[in-house]
Amino acid sequence: MKPNSDVRSFLVALVPDRLVNPPANEANPILDALVELGFGLVQLPPATLAAARAAIAIDYALDQLEDYAANGYRTIWFASTATAADAELSAAIRAACERRGFTAMEAIDLGTASPGDAARIDPLLRAFARSAAA
Amino acid sequence: MPDAAKPLPGIALVSHCLANQNAKVDEFAVFAGVSPVIGLLRRRGFIIQQMPCPEMSLLGAKRWWQVREQYDTPGYRRHCRALANSVADVLEARLAEGPRDVVVLGVDGSPSSGVTLTGIGSDPGPAWGGRPGEVPSQLVAGKGVWIEELEAVIAARGLPVPRLLGIPMELPGYSVEKSLEELDAFLSAGAGVQS
């Protein structure tokens, strides 16, 4: 049996696919910061996935996020509107959260920022991690 | 427009906890959040597709430790198939761009995500189940329930058979460096593979 040396962060980020798989040759400092700060990731489907299929994947992701939040984990969603498809996916997530009454998940609006645009996001991310650790 | 002469990047279907250690059952998180497996996949240019955790999504963050025979039920297998179909939906969309190497990275020792080793109750020994308490377990050759169902769904949908590797992070003597070397060699072995 293993000793109780569990080192989990209790920080979980719901992230767009484009944050995990950015366009080729693009730096990804937001993901780098998430890794460095100890966030675990829950990856959303690609924004281009057919809506009916995306809805299923969103539900599975939110099942997990909702349970984390209910058990004292901090949860944060990186909402993207980088493309029309991203905006649609974000709207679907927002609607799914409303249907569930899931309000505990915090959100950072990436807006139209690309994964390489860390200047706006990094301070928010670090503030979140600091408050979670407090 | 993809360069026809250049192979498309491989796709790595990764067990959920490799990108989110918070999904581990209590006492099993080795890293704070993201495991170094993800960094290596990024450096190697793989498309990363994190799969849902079948244990977490069914039983939640407060679940007990379990062994394979407890998960080997028709209901849990049905749950795994539903998740696997969602994984296959995304994989199918990614493969529409063209053939490429597809790998599945599981977690050896896991009753759900084991690839070459999985955890069962000790034999002889008390059966797992009933009143919670510490009960011995053992590792045996074989796949976890989730990996079995995932493979079956991928095959049933006519998608390419992925190459499989178990990351040994739940096994005694786990070495991050050694494991990453093995993963790097595994990824290299698929260079030029097109599904």
mmCIF file of C-alpha atoms in Angstrom:
data_model
loop_
_atom_site.group_PDB
_atom_site.id
_atom_site.type_symbol
_atom_site.label_atom_id
_atom_site.label_comp_id
_atom_site.label_asym_id
_atom_site.label_seq_id
_atom_site.Cartn_x
_atom_site.Cartn_y
_atom_site.Cartn_z
ATOM 1 C CA MET A 1 0.000 0.000 0.000
ATOM 2 C CA LYS A 2 1.152 3.508 -0.699
ATOM 3 C CA PRO A 3 1.809 6.121 1.960
ATOM 4 C CA ASN A 4 -0.517 9.099 2.106
ATOM 5 C CA SER A 5 1.790 11.372 0.123
ATOM 6 C CA ASP A 6 -0.835 12.686 -2.263
ATOM 7 C CA VAL A 7 0.300 16.021 -3.717
ATOM 8 C CA ARG A 8 -2.776 17.096 -5.697
ATOM 9 C CA SER A 9 -3.369 20.831 -6.021
ATOM 10 C CA PHE A 10 -7.152 20.968 -5.615
ATOM 11 C CA LEU A 11 -7.072 23.413 -8.569
ATOM 12 C CA VAL A 12 -8.864 22.367 -11.732
ATOM 13 C CA ALA A 13 -9.070 24.379 -14.956
ATOM 14 C CA LEU A 14 -11.628 23.761 -17.703
ATOM 15 C CA VAL A 15 -9.745 24.719 -20.850
ATOM 16 C CA PRO A 16 -10.499 25.053 -24.559
ATOM 17 C CA ASP A 17 -8.912 22.577 -26.924
ATOM 18 C CA ARG A 18 -7.027 25.452 -28.589
ATOM 19 C CA LEU A 19 -5.234 26.107 -25.301
ATOM 20 C CA VAL A 20 -3.970 22.517 -25.185
ATOM 21 C CA ASN A 21 -3.374 22.254 -28.934
ATOM 22 C CA PRO A 22 -2.492 25.750 -30.157
ATOM 23 C CA PRO A 23 -1.799 26.492 -33.793
ATOM 24 C CA ALA A 24 1.565 25.132 -34.964
ATOM 25 C CA ASN A 25 4.618 27.126 -33.950
ATOM 26 C CA GLU A 26 2.665 29.318 -31.543
ATOM 27 C CA ALA A 27 4.029 29.739 -28.025
ATOM 28 C CA ASN A 28 1.666 28.702 -25.270
ATOM 29 C CA PRO A 29 2.547 30.652 -22.131
ATOM 30 C CA ILE A 30 -0.939 30.351 -20.637
ATOM 31 C CA LEU A 31 -0.703 26.570 -20.599
ATOM 32 C CA ASP A 32 2.858 26.842 -19.300
ATOM 33 C CA ALA A 33 1.597 29.009 -16.429
ATOM 34 C CA LEU A 34 -1.226 26.596 -15.632
ATOM 35 C CA VAL A 35 1.237 23.718 -15.435
ATOM 36 C CA GLU A 36 3.677 25.725 -13.323
ATOM 37 C CA LEU A 37 0.937 26.785 -10.902
ATOM 38 C CA GLY A 38 -0.192 23.198 -10.440
ATOM 39 C CA PHE A 39 -3.573 23.313 -12.133
ATOM 40 C CA GLY A 40 -5.062 20.082 -13.363
ATOM 41 C CA LEU A 41 -6.745 20.354 -16.759
ATOM 42 C CA VAL A 42 -10.117 19.272 -18.036
ATOM 43 C CA GLN A 43 -9.943 19.667 -21.805
ATOM 44 C CA LEU A 44 -12.963 20.687 -23.843
ATOM 45 C CA PRO A 45 -13.614 19.231 -27.304
ATOM 46 C CA PRO A 46 -12.435 21.166 -30.359
ATOM 47 C CA ALA A 47 -14.735 24.105 -31.014
ATOM 48 C CA THR A 48 -15.361 22.782 -34.525
ATOM 49 C CA LEU A 49 -16.923 19.525 -33.306
ATOM 50 C CA ALA A 50 -20.583 19.130 -34.294
ATOM 51 C CA ALA A 51 -22.812 20.727 -31.657
ATOM 52 C CA ALA A 52 -24.672 17.540 -30.703
ATOM 53 C CA ARG A 53 -21.415 15.682 -30.142
ATOM 54 C CA ALA A 54 -19.854 18.618 -28.316
ATOM 55 C CA ALA A 55 -22.847 18.746 -25.972
ATOM 56 C CA ILE A 56 -22.140 15.188 -24.832
ATOM 57 C CA ALA A 57 -18.460 15.944 -24.205
ATOM 58 C CA ILE A 58 -19.389 19.140 -22.345
ATOM 59 C CA ASP A 59 -21.748 17.204 -20.102
ATOM 60 C CA TYR A 60 -19.035 14.716 -19.173
ATOM 61 C CA ALA A 61 -16.621 17.538 -18.430
ATOM 62 C CA LEU A 62 -19.161 19.405 -16.304
ATOM 63 C CA ASP A 63 -20.081 16.226 -14.400
ATOM 64 C CA GLN A 64 -16.515 16.166 -13.174
ATOM 65 C CA LEU A 65 -16.181 19.908 -12.545
ATOM 66 C CA GLU A 66 -19.412 19.966 -10.564
ATOM 67 C CA ASP A 67 -18.214 17.135 -8.361
ATOM 68 C CA TYR A 68 -14.859 18.826 -7.795
ATOM 69 C CA ALA A 69 -16.575 22.032 -6.766
ATOM 70 C CA ALA A 70 -18.886 20.148 -4.401
ATOM 71 C CA ASN A 71 -15.855 18.594 -2.742
ATOM 72 C CA GLY A 72 -13.844 21.737 -2.051
ATOM 73 C CA TYR A 73 -11.733 21.941 -5.205
ATOM 74 C CA ARG A 74 -11.372 25.354 -6.875
ATOM 75 C CA THR A 75 -12.631 25.231 -10.435
ATOM 76 C CA ILE A 76 -12.040 27.804 -13.136
ATOM 77 C CA TRP A 77 -13.188 27.965 -16.736
ATOM 78 C CA PHE A 78 -11.168 29.654 -19.448
ATOM 79 C CA ALA A 79 -13.887 30.859 -21.770
ATOM 80 C CA SER A 80 -12.808 31.607 -25.321
ATOM 81 C CA THR A 81 -14.468 33.560 -28.103
ATOM 82 C CA ALA A 82 -11.411 33.438 -30.337
ATOM 83 C CA THR A 83 -13.529 32.259 -33.279
ATOM 84 C CA ALA A 84 -17.248 32.021 -33.977
ATOM 85 C CA ALA A 85 -17.042 28.312 -33.178
ATOM 86 C CA ASP A 86 -15.320 29.052 -29.850
ATOM 87 C CA ALA A 87 -18.039 31.562 -29.026
ATOM 88 C CA GLU A 88 -20.720 28.960 -29.773
ATOM 89 C CA LEU A 89 -19.011 26.377 -27.617
ATOM 90 C CA SER A 90 -18.687 28.864 -24.766
ATOM 91 C CA ALA A 91 -22.365 29.719 -25.055
ATOM 92 C CA ALA A 92 -23.215 26.023 -24.903
ATOM 93 C CA ILE A 93 -21.132 25.618 -21.739
ATOM 94 C CA ARG A 94 -22.768 28.638 -20.151
ATOM 95 C CA ALA A 95 -26.213 27.240 -20.977
ATOM 96 C CA ALA A 96 -25.300 23.795 -19.641
ATOM 97 C CA CYS A 97 -24.068 25.327 -16.365
ATOM 98 C CA GLU A 98 -27.322 27.258 -16.041
ATOM 99 C CA ARG A 99 -29.406 24.152 -16.669
ATOM 100 C CA ARG A 100 -27.513 22.350 -13.932
ATOM 101 C CA GLY A 101 -27.564 25.285 -11.532
ATOM 102 C CA PHE A 102 -23.790 24.959 -11.445
ATOM 103 C CA THR A 103 -22.593 28.371 -10.322
ATOM 104 C CA ALA A 104 -19.505 27.501 -8.302
ATOM 105 C CA MET A 105 -17.107 27.482 -11.235
ATOM 106 C CA GLU A 106 -15.179 30.721 -11.603
ATOM 107 C CA ALA A 107 -14.364 32.025 -15.057
ATOM 108 C CA ILE A 108 -11.642 33.905 -16.845
ATOM 109 C CA ASP A 109 -12.734 35.314 -20.149
ATOM 110 C CA LEU A 110 -9.983 34.758 -22.678
ATOM 111 C CA GLY A 111 -12.039 36.709 -25.161
ATOM 112 C CA THR A 112 -10.378 36.636 -28.519
ATOM 113 C CA ALA A 113 -6.925 36.110 -27.007
ATOM 114 C CA SER A 114 -4.799 33.463 -28.628
ATOM 115 C CA PRO A 115 -2.896 30.951 -26.481
ATOM 116 C CA GLY A 116 0.182 33.090 -27.043
ATOM 117 C CA ASP A 117 -1.405 36.166 -25.510
ATOM 118 C CA ALA A 118 -0.434 35.705 -21.885
ATOM 119 C CA ALA A 119 -0.036 39.341 -20.903
ATOM 120 C CA ARG A 120 -3.705 39.761 -20.079
ATOM 121 C CA ILE A 121 -4.284 36.363 -18.567
ATOM 122 C CA ASP A 122 -1.196 35.686 -16.521
ATOM 123 C CA PRO A 123 -1.901 38.192 -13.706
ATOM 124 C CA LEU A 124 -5.468 36.870 -13.354
ATOM 125 C CA LEU A 125 -4.226 33.321 -13.247
ATOM 126 C CA ARG A 126 -1.606 34.006 -10.619
ATOM 127 C CA ALA A 127 -4.101 35.929 -8.498
ATOM 128 C CA PHE A 128 -6.445 32.959 -8.696
ATOM 129 C CA ALA A 129 -3.726 30.518 -7.666
ATOM 130 C CA ARG A 130 -2.685 32.776 -4.770
ATOM 131 C CA SER A 131 -6.236 33.082 -3.499
ATOM 132 C CA ALA A 132 -6.726 29.328 -3.813
ATOM 133 C CA ALA A 133 -3.608 28.679 -1.787
ATOM 134 C CA ALA A 134 -4.601 31.158 0.941
ATOM 135 C CA MET B 1 -3.798 23.580 -46.355
ATOM 136 C CA PRO B 2 -1.764 20.627 -44.969
ATOM 137 C CA ASP B 3 1.560 19.911 -46.649
ATOM 138 C CA ALA B 4 1.016 16.602 -48.455
ATOM 139 C CA ALA B 5 4.674 15.649 -48.076
ATOM 140 C CA LYS B 6 4.714 16.174 -44.329
ATOM 141 C CA PRO B 7 2.973 13.597 -42.100
ATOM 142 C CA LEU B 8 0.239 15.016 -39.911
ATOM 143 C CA PRO B 9 1.050 15.158 -36.225
ATOM 144 C CA GLY B 10 0.108 12.098 -34.214
ATOM 145 C CA ILE B 11 -2.860 12.056 -31.876
ATOM 146 C CA ALA B 12 -2.409 11.031 -28.255
ATOM 147 C CA LEU B 13 -5.521 9.903 -26.401
ATOM 148 C CA VAL B 14 -4.393 10.389 -22.830
ATOM 149 C CA SER B 15 -5.896 9.019 -19.662
ATOM 150 C CA HIS B 16 -7.533 11.879 -17.835
ATOM 151 C CA CYS B 17 -5.238 11.893 -14.804
ATOM 152 C CA LEU B 18 -2.124 12.398 -16.932
ATOM 153 C CA ALA B 19 -3.336 15.981 -17.400
ATOM 154 C CA ASN B 20 -5.240 16.254 -14.134
ATOM 155 C CA GLN B 21 -3.889 14.516 -11.066
ATOM 156 C CA ASN B 22 -6.867 15.782 -9.083
ATOM 157 C CA ALA B 23 -8.807 12.940 -10.687
ATOM 158 C CA LYS B 24 -6.722 10.307 -8.899
ATOM 159 C CA VAL B 25 -8.287 8.314 -6.112
ATOM 160 C CA ASP B 26 -7.068 9.589 -2.749
ATOM 161 C CA GLU B 27 -3.341 9.060 -2.052
ATOM 162 C CA PHE B 28 -2.404 8.391 -5.667
ATOM 163 C CA ALA B 29 -1.634 11.876 -7.007
ATOM 164 C CA VAL B 30 2.079 11.992 -7.789
ATOM 165 C CA PHE B 31 2.031 15.519 -9.278
ATOM 166 C CA ALA B 32 0.130 18.660 -8.355
ATOM 167 C CA GLY B 33 -1.822 18.969 -11.591
ATOM 168 C CA VAL B 34 -0.364 18.096 -14.993
ATOM 169 C CA SER B 35 2.080 15.203 -15.305
ATOM 170 C CA PRO B 36 5.293 15.586 -17.343
ATOM 171 C CA VAL B 37 3.806 13.257 -19.960
ATOM 172 C CA ILE B 38 1.906 16.236 -21.351
ATOM 173 C CA GLY B 39 5.067 18.319 -21.708
ATOM 174 C CA LEU B 40 6.758 15.544 -23.662
ATOM 175 C CA LEU B 41 3.752 15.155 -25.967
ATOM 176 C CA ARG B 42 3.810 18.904 -26.604
ATOM 177 C CA ARG B 43 7.520 18.853 -27.380
ATOM 178 C CA ARG B 44 6.978 15.931 -29.730
ATOM 179 C CA GLY B 45 4.218 17.820 -31.543
ATOM 180 C CA PHE B 46 1.377 15.427 -30.745
ATOM 181 C CA ILE B 47 -2.243 16.555 -30.740
ATOM 182 C CA ILE B 48 -3.341 15.947 -27.168
ATOM 183 C CA GLN B 49 -6.808 14.594 -26.509
ATOM 184 C CA GLN B 50 -7.539 14.101 -22.841
ATOM 185 C CA MET B 51 -10.175 11.451 -22.214
ATOM 186 C CA PRO B 52 -12.771 11.643 -19.449
ATOM 187 C CA CYS B 53 -11.995 9.660 -16.285
ATOM 188 C CA PRO B 54 -14.579 6.868 -16.058
ATOM 189 C CA GLU B 55 -14.043 6.437 -12.323
ATOM 190 C CA MET B 56 -14.243 10.125 -11.477
ATOM 191 C CA SER B 57 -17.245 10.734 -13.713
ATOM 192 C CA LEU B 58 -19.203 7.877 -12.162
ATOM 193 C CA LEU B 59 -18.115 7.813 -8.522
ATOM 194 C CA GLY B 60 -16.633 11.256 -7.965
ATOM 195 C CA ALA B 61 -13.728 12.656 -6.017
ATOM 196 C CA LYS B 62 -14.590 10.854 -2.788
ATOM 197 C CA ARG B 63 -14.599 7.345 -4.219
ATOM 198 C CA TRP B 64 -12.914 4.464 -2.424
ATOM 199 C CA TRP B 65 -9.975 2.575 -3.777
ATOM 200 C CA GLN B 66 -11.267 -0.230 -5.975
ATOM 201 C CA VAL B 67 -9.867 -3.239 -7.800
ATOM 202 C CA ARG B 68 -10.596 -4.479 -11.290
ATOM 203 C CA GLU B 69 -13.225 -7.051 -10.349
ATOM 204 C CA GLN B 70 -15.306 -4.317 -8.671
ATOM 205 C CA TYR B 71 -15.344 -2.306 -11.880
ATOM 206 C CA ASP B 72 -15.903 -5.325 -14.085
ATOM 207 C CA THR B 73 -19.681 -5.008 -14.108
ATOM 208 C CA PRO B 74 -22.139 -4.596 -16.997
ATOM 209 C CA GLY B 75 -23.172 -1.184 -15.700
ATOM 210 C CA TYR B 76 -19.642 0.191 -15.423
ATOM 211 C CA ARG B 77 -18.795 -1.223 -18.838
ATOM 212 C CA ARG B 78 -21.851 0.513 -20.287
ATOM 213 C CA HIS B 79 -20.691 3.763 -18.676
ATOM 214 C CA CYS B 80 -17.233 3.246 -20.208
ATOM 215 C CA ARG B 81 -18.713 2.603 -23.654
ATOM 216 C CA ALA B 82 -20.724 5.809 -23.488
ATOM 217 C CA LEU B 83 -17.596 7.768 -22.589
ATOM 218 C CA ALA B 84 -15.582 5.952 -25.249
ATOM 219 C CA ASN B 85 -18.113 6.917 -27.913
ATOM 220 C CA SER B 86 -17.651 10.554 -26.966
ATOM 221 C CA VAL B 87 -13.879 10.086 -27.238
ATOM 222 C CA ALA B 88 -14.378 8.435 -30.630
ATOM 223 C CA ASP B 89 -16.546 11.365 -31.794
ATOM 224 C CA VAL B 90 -13.628 13.729 -31.290
ATOM 225 C CA LEU B 91 -11.050 11.302 -32.665
ATOM 226 C CA GLU B 92 -13.134 10.776 -35.794
ATOM 227 C CA ALA B 93 -13.309 14.530 -36.367
ATOM 228 C CA ARG B 94 -9.543 14.894 -35.948
ATOM 229 C CA LEU B 95 -8.869 11.997 -38.318
ATOM 230 C CA ALA B 96 -10.989 13.651 -40.987
ATOM 231 C CA GLU B 97 -7.928 15.773 -41.798
ATOM 232 C CA GLY B 98 -6.033 12.673 -42.835
ATOM 233 C CA PRO B 99 -4.396 9.506 -41.538
ATOM 234 C CA ARG B 100 -1.909 9.716 -38.735
ATOM 235 C CA ASP B 101 -0.365 7.847 -35.827
ATOM 236 C CA VAL B 102 -2.811 7.356 -32.945
ATOM 237 C CA VAL B 103 -1.650 6.349 -29.488
ATOM 238 C CA VAL B 104 -3.480 5.662 -26.237
ATOM 239 C CA LEU B 105 -1.625 6.410 -23.029
ATOM 240 C CA GLY B 106 -3.084 4.545 -20.071
ATOM 241 C CA VAL B 107 -1.920 4.144 -16.493
ATOM 242 C CA ASP B 108 -0.431 0.801 -15.575
ATOM 243 C CA GLY B 109 -1.691 -0.687 -12.330
ATOM 244 C CA SER B 110 -5.074 0.991 -12.648
ATOM 245 C CA PRO B 111 -8.187 -1.213 -12.534
ATOM 246 C CA SER B 112 -9.703 0.990 -15.256
ATOM 247 C CA SER B 113 -6.808 2.450 -17.262
ATOM 248 C CA GLY B 114 -4.138 -0.251 -17.011
ATOM 249 C CA VAL B 115 -2.590 -1.294 -20.324
ATOM 250 C CA THR B 116 -0.182 -4.093 -19.410
ATOM 251 C CA LEU B 117 -0.817 -4.365 -15.660
ATOM 252 C CA THR B 118 -3.980 -3.968 -13.633
ATOM 253 C CA GLY B 119 -4.877 -4.227 -9.961
ATOM 254 C CA ILE B 120 -7.000 -7.049 -8.547
ATOM 255 C CA GLY B 121 -7.726 -8.407 -5.085
ATOM 256 C CA SER B 122 -5.090 -10.703 -3.607
ATOM 257 C CA ASP B 123 -5.497 -14.409 -4.161
ATOM 258 C CA PRO B 124 -5.726 -15.938 -1.639
ATOM 259 C CA GLY B 125 -7.172 -13.149 0.414
ATOM 260 C CA PRO B 126 -10.409 -11.513 1.413
ATOM 261 C CA ALA B 127 -12.610 -10.299 -1.417
ATOM 262 C CA TRP B 128 -12.915 -6.564 -2.008
ATOM 263 C CA GLY B 129 -16.383 -5.286 -1.222
ATOM 264 C CA GLY B 130 -18.679 -4.717 1.690
ATOM 265 C CA ARG B 131 -17.552 -2.903 4.829
ATOM 266 C CA PRO B 132 -14.713 -0.495 3.978
ATOM 267 C CA GLY B 133 -11.353 -1.527 5.316
ATOM 268 C CA GLU B 134 -7.837 -2.169 4.161
ATOM 269 C CA VAL B 135 -7.720 -5.248 1.947
ATOM 270 C CA PRO B 136 -4.631 -6.491 0.081
ATOM 271 C CA SER B 137 -4.384 -6.191 -3.672
ATOM 272 C CA GLN B 138 -1.990 -7.405 -6.338
ATOM 273 C CA LEU B 139 -0.893 -6.523 -9.846
ATOM 274 C CA VAL B 140 -1.532 -8.929 -12.688
ATOM 275 C CA ALA B 141 -0.941 -8.808 -16.425
ATOM 276 C CA GLY B 142 -3.923 -7.421 -18.238
ATOM 277 C CA LYS B 143 -5.872 -4.360 -19.208
ATOM 278 C CA GLY B 144 -8.191 -2.259 -17.139
ATOM 279 C CA VAL B 145 -11.905 -2.242 -17.854
ATOM 280 C CA TRP B 146 -11.916 1.246 -19.424
ATOM 281 C CA ILE B 147 -9.094 0.432 -21.829
ATOM 282 C CA GLU B 148 -10.868 -2.750 -22.927
ATOM 283 C CA GLU B 149 -14.080 -0.884 -23.654
ATOM 284 C CA LEU B 150 -12.272 1.998 -25.348
ATOM 285 C CA GLU B 151 -10.489 -0.375 -27.709
ATOM 286 C CA ALA B 152 -13.756 -2.168 -28.475
ATOM 287 C CA VAL B 153 -15.580 1.061 -29.293
ATOM 288 C CA ILE B 154 -12.754 2.373 -31.470
ATOM 289 C CA ALA B 155 -12.736 -0.911 -33.393
ATOM 290 C CA ALA B 156 -16.531 -1.031 -33.693
ATOM 291 C CA ARG B 157 -16.560 2.436 -35.224
ATOM 292 C CA GLY B 158 -13.943 1.449 -37.781
ATOM 293 C CA LEU B 159 -11.356 3.889 -36.471
ATOM 294 C CA PRO B 160 -7.665 2.985 -36.629
ATOM 295 C CA VAL B 161 -6.320 0.650 -33.992
ATOM 296 C CA PRO B 162 -4.205 2.802 -31.687
ATOM 297 C CA ARG B 163 -0.828 1.859 -30.290
ATOM 298 C CA LEU B 164 -1.053 1.497 -26.500
ATOM 299 C CA LEU B 165 1.332 2.320 -23.676
ATOM 300 C CA GLY B 166 0.780 2.240 -19.929
ATOM 301 C CA ILE B 167 2.468 4.979 -17.910
ATOM 302 C CA PRO B 168 3.662 3.232 -14.733
ATOM 303 C CA MET B 169 3.008 6.074 -12.303
ATOM 304 C CA GLU B 170 1.012 3.885 -9.916
ATOM 305 C CA LEU B 171 3.615 1.142 -9.755
ATOM 306 C CA PRO B 172 6.252 0.699 -7.051
ATOM 307 C CA GLY B 173 9.599 2.202 -8.051
ATOM 308 C CA TYR B 174 8.097 4.653 -10.558
ATOM 309 C CA SER B 175 10.825 6.838 -12.041
ATOM 310 C CA VAL B 176 9.709 9.947 -13.909
ATOM 311 C CA GLU B 177 12.888 10.072 -15.983
ATOM 312 C CA LYS B 178 12.828 6.396 -16.943
ATOM 313 C CA SER B 179 9.148 6.544 -17.773
ATOM 314 C CA LEU B 180 9.619 9.589 -20.012
ATOM 315 C CA GLU B 181 12.484 7.848 -21.815
ATOM 316 C CA GLU B 182 10.211 4.879 -22.475
ATOM 317 C CA LEU B 183 7.446 7.160 -23.677
ATOM 318 C CA ASP B 184 9.822 9.054 -25.949
ATOM 319 C CA ALA B 185 10.983 5.786 -27.530
ATOM 320 C CA PHE B 186 7.373 4.646 -27.890
ATOM 321 C CA LEU B 187 6.404 7.853 -29.650
ATOM 322 C CA SER B 188 9.427 7.600 -31.940
ATOM 323 C CA ALA B 189 8.474 4.059 -32.907
ATOM 324 C CA GLY B 190 5.346 5.468 -34.515
ATOM 325 C CA ALA B 191 7.144 8.008 -36.682
ATOM 326 C CA GLY B 192 5.754 7.678 -40.171
ATOM 327 C CA VAL B 193 2.871 5.506 -39.009
ATOM 328 C CA GLN B 194 -0.298 6.507 -40.771
ATOM 329 C CA SER B 195 -3.577 5.016 -39.740
#
